[in-house]
mmCIF file with all atom_site columns, C-alpha atoms in Angstrom:
data_model
loop_
_atom_site.group_PDB
_atom_site.id
_atom_site.type_symbol
_atom_site.label_atom_id
_atom_site.label_alt_id
_atom_site.label_comp_id
_atom_site.label_asym_id
_atom_site.label_entity_id
_atom_site.label_seq_id
_atom_site.pdbx_PDB_ins_code
_atom_site.Cartn_x
_atom_site.Cartn_y
_atom_site.Cartn_z
_atom_site.occupancy
_atom_site.B_iso_or_equiv
_atom_site.pdbx_formal_charge
_atom_site.auth_seq_id
_atom_site.auth_comp_id
_atom_site.auth_asym_id
_atom_site.auth_atom_id
_atom_site.pdbx_PDB_model_num
ATOM 1   C CA . MET A 1 1   ? -80.671  -81.514 -32.356 1.00 0.00 ? 3   MET A CA 1
ATOM 2   C CA . ALA A 1 2   ? -81.794  -82.128 -35.885 1.00 0.00 ? 4   ALA A CA 1
ATOM 3   C CA . LEU A 1 3   ? -79.957  -80.505 -38.768 1.00 0.00 ? 5   LEU A CA 1
ATOM 4   C CA . TYR A 1 4   ? -83.211  -78.908 -39.931 1.00 0.00 ? 6   TYR A CA 1
ATOM 5   C CA . GLU A 1 5   ? -83.532  -77.008 -36.636 1.00 0.00 ? 7   GLU A CA 1
ATOM 6   C CA . LYS A 1 6   ? -79.915  -75.826 -36.770 1.00 0.00 ? 8   LYS A CA 1
ATOM 7   C CA . VAL A 1 7   ? -80.259  -74.639 -40.364 1.00 0.00 ? 9   VAL A CA 1
ATOM 8   C CA . LYS A 1 8   ? -83.517  -72.876 -39.530 1.00 0.00 ? 10  LYS A CA 1
ATOM 9   C CA . LEU A 1 9   ? -81.839  -71.008 -36.648 1.00 0.00 ? 11  LEU A CA 1
ATOM 10  C CA . TYR A 1 10  ? -78.888  -70.127 -38.894 1.00 0.00 ? 12  TYR A CA 1
ATOM 11  C CA . LEU A 1 11  ? -81.291  -68.686 -41.447 1.00 0.00 ? 13  LEU A CA 1
ATOM 12  C CA . GLU A 1 12  ? -83.245  -66.730 -38.820 1.00 0.00 ? 14  GLU A CA 1
ATOM 13  C CA . ALA A 1 13  ? -80.020  -65.279 -37.420 1.00 0.00 ? 15  ALA A CA 1
ATOM 14  C CA . ASN A 1 14  ? -79.235  -64.052 -40.921 1.00 0.00 ? 16  ASN A CA 1
ATOM 15  C CA . SER A 1 15  ? -82.737  -62.640 -41.502 1.00 0.00 ? 17  SER A CA 1
ATOM 16  C CA . ARG A 1 16  ? -83.706  -65.401 -43.893 1.00 0.00 ? 18  ARG A CA 1
ATOM 17  C CA . ALA A 1 17  ? -86.507  -67.948 -43.958 1.00 0.00 ? 19  ALA A CA 1
ATOM 18  C CA . TRP A 1 18  ? -86.571  -71.607 -44.938 1.00 0.00 ? 20  TRP A CA 1
ATOM 19  C CA . ASP A 1 19  ? -87.381  -72.142 -48.608 1.00 0.00 ? 21  ASP A CA 1
ATOM 20  C CA . ASP A 1 20  ? -87.864  -75.692 -49.896 1.00 0.00 ? 22  ASP A CA 1
ATOM 21  C CA . ASP A 1 21  ? -86.821  -74.568 -53.365 1.00 0.00 ? 23  ASP A CA 1
ATOM 22  C CA . THR A 1 22  ? -83.360  -73.378 -52.296 1.00 0.00 ? 24  THR A CA 1
ATOM 23  C CA . ILE A 1 23  ? -82.452  -75.750 -49.451 1.00 0.00 ? 25  ILE A CA 1
ATOM 24  C CA . LYS A 1 24  ? -82.608  -79.532 -49.472 1.00 0.00 ? 26  LYS A CA 1
ATOM 25  C CA . LEU A 1 25  ? -81.499  -81.841 -46.684 1.00 0.00 ? 27  LEU A CA 1
ATOM 26  C CA . GLN A 1 26  ? -80.775  -85.500 -47.182 1.00 0.00 ? 28  GLN A CA 1
ATOM 27  C CA . ASN A 1 27  ? -79.875  -88.511 -45.076 1.00 0.00 ? 29  ASN A CA 1
ATOM 28  C CA . ASP A 1 28  ? -77.329  -90.910 -46.505 1.00 0.00 ? 30  ASP A CA 1
ATOM 29  C CA . GLY A 1 29  ? -77.619  -93.454 -43.705 1.00 0.00 ? 31  GLY A CA 1
ATOM 30  C CA . ASP A 1 30  ? -74.778  -91.856 -41.741 1.00 0.00 ? 32  ASP A CA 1
ATOM 31  C CA . GLY A 1 31  ? -76.768  -88.758 -40.905 1.00 0.00 ? 33  GLY A CA 1
ATOM 32  C CA . ASP A 1 32  ? -78.388  -85.681 -42.356 1.00 0.00 ? 34  ASP A CA 1
ATOM 33  C CA . TYR A 1 33  ? -76.465  -83.284 -44.549 1.00 0.00 ? 35  TYR A CA 1
ATOM 34  C CA . ILE A 1 34  ? -77.208  -80.270 -46.720 1.00 0.00 ? 36  ILE A CA 1
ATOM 35  C CA . LYS A 1 35  ? -77.590  -81.558 -50.264 1.00 0.00 ? 37  LYS A CA 1
ATOM 36  C CA . ILE A 1 36  ? -78.654  -78.288 -51.928 1.00 0.00 ? 38  ILE A CA 1
ATOM 37  C CA . TRP A 1 37  ? -77.898  -74.766 -50.723 1.00 0.00 ? 39  TRP A CA 1
ATOM 38  C CA . ASP A 1 38  ? -78.899  -72.018 -53.117 1.00 0.00 ? 40  ASP A CA 1
ATOM 39  C CA . VAL A 1 39  ? -79.526  -69.094 -50.759 1.00 0.00 ? 41  VAL A CA 1
ATOM 40  C CA . ASP A 1 40  ? -78.584  -65.796 -52.394 1.00 0.00 ? 42  ASP A CA 1
ATOM 41  C CA . GLY A 1 41  ? -75.989  -63.847 -50.445 1.00 0.00 ? 43  GLY A CA 1
ATOM 42  C CA . LEU A 1 42  ? -75.556  -66.425 -47.670 1.00 0.00 ? 44  LEU A CA 1
ATOM 43  C CA . ASN A 1 43  ? -72.811  -69.019 -47.609 1.00 0.00 ? 45  ASN A CA 1
ATOM 44  C CA . LYS A 1 44  ? -73.646  -72.612 -46.832 1.00 0.00 ? 46  LYS A CA 1
ATOM 45  C CA . PRO A 1 45  ? -72.902  -73.106 -43.122 1.00 0.00 ? 47  PRO A CA 1
ATOM 46  C CA . ASN A 1 46  ? -70.358  -75.655 -41.960 1.00 0.00 ? 48  ASN A CA 1
ATOM 47  C CA . ASP A 1 47  ? -70.832  -78.030 -39.017 1.00 0.00 ? 49  ASP A CA 1
ATOM 48  C CA . VAL A 1 48  ? -69.040  -75.721 -36.568 1.00 0.00 ? 50  VAL A CA 1
ATOM 49  C CA . GLN A 1 49  ? -71.305  -72.813 -37.480 1.00 0.00 ? 51  GLN A CA 1
ATOM 50  C CA . LEU A 1 50  ? -74.414  -74.951 -37.158 1.00 0.00 ? 52  LEU A CA 1
ATOM 51  C CA . ASP A 1 51  ? -73.353  -76.467 -33.834 1.00 0.00 ? 53  ASP A CA 1
ATOM 52  C CA . ALA A 1 52  ? -73.195  -72.960 -32.369 1.00 0.00 ? 54  ALA A CA 1
ATOM 53  C CA . TYR A 1 53  ? -76.956  -72.745 -32.838 1.00 0.00 ? 55  TYR A CA 1
ATOM 54  C CA . GLU A 1 54  ? -77.632  -75.851 -30.751 1.00 0.00 ? 56  GLU A CA 1
ATOM 55  C CA . ASP A 1 55  ? -77.099  -73.944 -27.481 1.00 0.00 ? 57  ASP A CA 1
ATOM 56  C CA . LYS A 1 56  ? -79.450  -71.222 -28.669 1.00 0.00 ? 58  LYS A CA 1
ATOM 57  C CA . ALA A 1 57  ? -82.079  -73.758 -29.628 1.00 0.00 ? 59  ALA A CA 1
ATOM 58  C CA . ASN A 1 58  ? -81.801  -75.531 -26.287 1.00 0.00 ? 60  ASN A CA 1
ATOM 59  C CA . PHE A 1 59  ? -82.213  -72.191 -24.532 1.00 0.00 ? 61  PHE A CA 1
ATOM 60  C CA . ASN A 1 60  ? -85.256  -71.314 -26.647 1.00 0.00 ? 62  ASN A CA 1
ATOM 61  C CA . VAL A 1 61  ? -86.958  -74.612 -25.815 1.00 0.00 ? 63  VAL A CA 1
ATOM 62  C CA . ALA A 1 62  ? -86.177  -74.285 -22.111 1.00 0.00 ? 64  ALA A CA 1
ATOM 63  C CA . ILE A 1 63  ? -87.276  -70.637 -21.827 1.00 0.00 ? 65  ILE A CA 1
ATOM 64  C CA . ASN A 1 64  ? -90.491  -71.306 -23.739 1.00 0.00 ? 66  ASN A CA 1
ATOM 65  C CA . ASN A 1 65  ? -91.328  -74.199 -21.408 1.00 0.00 ? 67  ASN A CA 1
ATOM 66  C CA . LEU A 1 66  ? -90.609  -72.039 -18.367 1.00 0.00 ? 68  LEU A CA 1
ATOM 67  C CA . ARG A 1 67  ? -92.787  -69.239 -19.725 1.00 0.00 ? 69  ARG A CA 1
ATOM 68  C CA . LYS A 1 68  ? -95.674  -71.673 -20.291 1.00 0.00 ? 70  LYS A CA 1
ATOM 69  C CA . GLU A 1 69  ? -95.453  -72.889 -16.692 1.00 0.00 ? 71  GLU A CA 1
ATOM 70  C CA . ARG A 1 70  ? -95.132  -69.322 -15.402 1.00 0.00 ? 72  ARG A CA 1
ATOM 71  C CA . ASN A 1 71  ? -98.061  -68.130 -17.497 1.00 0.00 ? 73  ASN A CA 1
ATOM 72  C CA . ASN A 1 72  ? -100.188 -70.981 -16.174 1.00 0.00 ? 74  ASN A CA 1
ATOM 73  C CA . LEU A 1 73  ? -99.473  -69.865 -12.598 1.00 0.00 ? 75  LEU A CA 1
ATOM 74  C CA . LEU A 1 74  ? -100.334 -66.282 -13.523 1.00 0.00 ? 76  LEU A CA 1
ATOM 75  C CA . VAL A 1 75  ? -103.640 -67.401 -15.044 1.00 0.00 ? 77  VAL A CA 1
ATOM 76  C CA . GLN A 1 76  ? -104.437 -69.404 -11.909 1.00 0.00 ? 78  GLN A CA 1
ATOM 77  C CA . THR A 1 77  ? -103.951 -66.292 -9.773  1.00 0.00 ? 79  THR A CA 1
ATOM 78  C CA . ASP A 1 78  ? -105.565 -63.671 -12.010 1.00 0.00 ? 80  ASP A CA 1
ATOM 79  C CA . TRP A 1 79  ? -108.747 -63.553 -9.965  1.00 0.00 ? 81  TRP A CA 1
ATOM 80  C CA . TYR A 1 80  ? -106.848 -62.624 -6.775  1.00 0.00 ? 82  TYR A CA 1
ATOM 81  C CA . ILE A 1 81  ? -106.116 -59.149 -8.097  1.00 0.00 ? 83  ILE A CA 1
ATOM 82  C CA . LEU A 1 82  ? -109.658 -58.242 -9.075  1.00 0.00 ? 84  LEU A CA 1
ATOM 83  C CA . PRO A 1 83  ? -110.921 -55.248 -7.076  1.00 0.00 ? 85  PRO A CA 1
ATOM 84  C CA . ASP A 1 84  ? -113.945 -57.045 -5.617  1.00 0.00 ? 86  ASP A CA 1
ATOM 85  C CA . VAL A 1 85  ? -112.041 -60.075 -4.243  1.00 0.00 ? 87  VAL A CA 1
ATOM 86  C CA . PRO A 1 86  ? -112.335 -60.068 -0.440  1.00 0.00 ? 88  PRO A CA 1
ATOM 87  C CA . LEU A 1 87  ? -108.657 -60.067 0.532   1.00 0.00 ? 89  LEU A CA 1
ATOM 88  C CA . THR A 1 88  ? -106.979 -58.144 3.293   1.00 0.00 ? 90  THR A CA 1
ATOM 89  C CA . PRO A 1 89  ? -104.415 -55.562 2.186   1.00 0.00 ? 91  PRO A CA 1
ATOM 90  C CA . ALA A 1 90  ? -101.654 -57.908 3.403   1.00 0.00 ? 92  ALA A CA 1
ATOM 91  C CA . GLU A 1 91  ? -103.055 -60.832 1.382   1.00 0.00 ? 93  GLU A CA 1
ATOM 92  C CA . LYS A 1 92  ? -103.426 -58.669 -1.722  1.00 0.00 ? 94  LYS A CA 1
ATOM 93  C CA . SER A 1 93  ? -99.846  -57.424 -1.282  1.00 0.00 ? 95  SER A CA 1
ATOM 94  C CA . THR A 1 94  ? -98.599  -61.024 -0.933  1.00 0.00 ? 96  THR A CA 1
ATOM 95  C CA . MET A 1 95  ? -100.352 -62.028 -4.137  1.00 0.00 ? 97  MET A CA 1
ATOM 96  C CA . MET A 1 96  ? -99.152  -58.979 -6.061  1.00 0.00 ? 98  MET A CA 1
ATOM 97  C CA . SER A 1 97  ? -95.560  -59.674 -4.948  1.00 0.00 ? 99  SER A CA 1
ATOM 98  C CA . TYR A 1 98  ? -95.903  -63.320 -5.967  1.00 0.00 ? 100 TYR A CA 1
ATOM 99  C CA . ARG A 1 99  ? -97.195  -62.354 -9.401  1.00 0.00 ? 101 ARG A CA 1
ATOM 100 C CA . ALA A 1 100 ? -94.406  -59.787 -9.857  1.00 0.00 ? 102 ALA A CA 1
ATOM 101 C CA . THR A 1 101 ? -91.868  -62.488 -8.995  1.00 0.00 ? 103 THR A CA 1
ATOM 102 C CA . LEU A 1 102 ? -93.401  -64.743 -11.641 1.00 0.00 ? 104 LEU A CA 1
ATOM 103 C CA . ARG A 1 103 ? -93.390  -62.013 -14.287 1.00 0.00 ? 105 ARG A CA 1
ATOM 104 C CA . ASN A 1 104 ? -89.719  -61.230 -13.608 1.00 0.00 ? 106 ASN A CA 1
ATOM 105 C CA . ILE A 1 105 ? -88.507  -64.820 -13.248 1.00 0.00 ? 107 ILE A CA 1
ATOM 106 C CA . THR A 1 106 ? -87.020  -65.015 -16.761 1.00 0.00 ? 108 THR A CA 1
ATOM 107 C CA . GLU A 1 107 ? -84.909  -61.859 -16.438 1.00 0.00 ? 109 GLU A CA 1
ATOM 108 C CA . GLY A 1 108 ? -81.177  -62.447 -16.735 1.00 0.00 ? 110 GLY A CA 1
ATOM 109 C CA . LEU A 1 109 ? -81.449  -66.039 -17.931 1.00 0.00 ? 111 LEU A CA 1
ATOM 110 C CA . GLN A 1 110 ? -78.994  -66.683 -20.747 1.00 0.00 ? 112 GLN A CA 1
ATOM 111 C CA . THR A 1 111 ? -78.461  -70.427 -21.024 1.00 0.00 ? 113 THR A CA 1
ATOM 112 C CA . ALA A 1 112 ? -80.608  -73.538 -20.904 1.00 0.00 ? 114 ALA A CA 1
ATOM 113 C CA . GLU A 1 113 ? -78.791  -74.427 -17.687 1.00 0.00 ? 115 GLU A CA 1
ATOM 114 C CA . ASP A 1 114 ? -79.837  -71.086 -16.150 1.00 0.00 ? 116 ASP A CA 1
ATOM 115 C CA . VAL A 1 115 ? -83.450  -71.792 -17.089 1.00 0.00 ? 117 VAL A CA 1
ATOM 116 C CA . GLU A 1 116 ? -83.410  -75.355 -15.794 1.00 0.00 ? 118 GLU A CA 1
ATOM 117 C CA . ALA A 1 117 ? -82.081  -74.121 -12.434 1.00 0.00 ? 119 ALA A CA 1
ATOM 118 C CA . VAL A 1 118 ? -85.174  -71.945 -11.918 1.00 0.00 ? 120 VAL A CA 1
ATOM 119 C CA . ALA A 1 119 ? -87.674  -73.234 -9.381  1.00 0.00 ? 121 ALA A CA 1
ATOM 120 C CA . LEU A 1 120 ? -91.059  -71.631 -9.842  1.00 0.00 ? 122 LEU A CA 1
ATOM 121 C CA . PRO A 1 121 ? -92.564  -70.601 -6.523  1.00 0.00 ? 123 PRO A CA 1
ATOM 122 C CA . GLY A 1 122 ? -95.824  -72.219 -5.489  1.00 0.00 ? 124 GLY A CA 1
ATOM 123 C CA . ILE A 1 123 ? -99.012  -70.222 -5.157  1.00 0.00 ? 125 ILE A CA 1
ATOM 124 C CA . PRO A 1 124 ? -99.104  -68.622 -1.700  1.00 0.00 ? 126 PRO A CA 1
ATOM 125 C CA . VAL A 1 125 ? -101.645 -69.949 0.755   1.00 0.00 ? 127 VAL A CA 1
ATOM 126 C CA . LEU A 1 126 ? -103.736 -67.017 1.906   1.00 0.00 ? 128 LEU A CA 1
#
């Protein structure tokens, strides 16, 4: 993960925002480093502190991707729950259960590995 992303997460965790006037990153050929850090009331983070944010960033990317896929499946099945759709009560119940499963699929996920282990269910054939 890029240093910029780690620093941005560090700032967010400390209720701060990126400011180009107070933070400057540079690459010396061996990698990026923080050249200027002039953030009032917040110490410049060290590599260990920044590395802790990599797991969080990986989780955020994974969960956002999962939510996009889940939301796409919800959009594809929106019409099934309209009152005038000719479904039997059993078919409507199947679709409502499927959609509830999709909405709840992100509950309890805490790591990128948890997210990547999720298999989204396919749309039921009615």
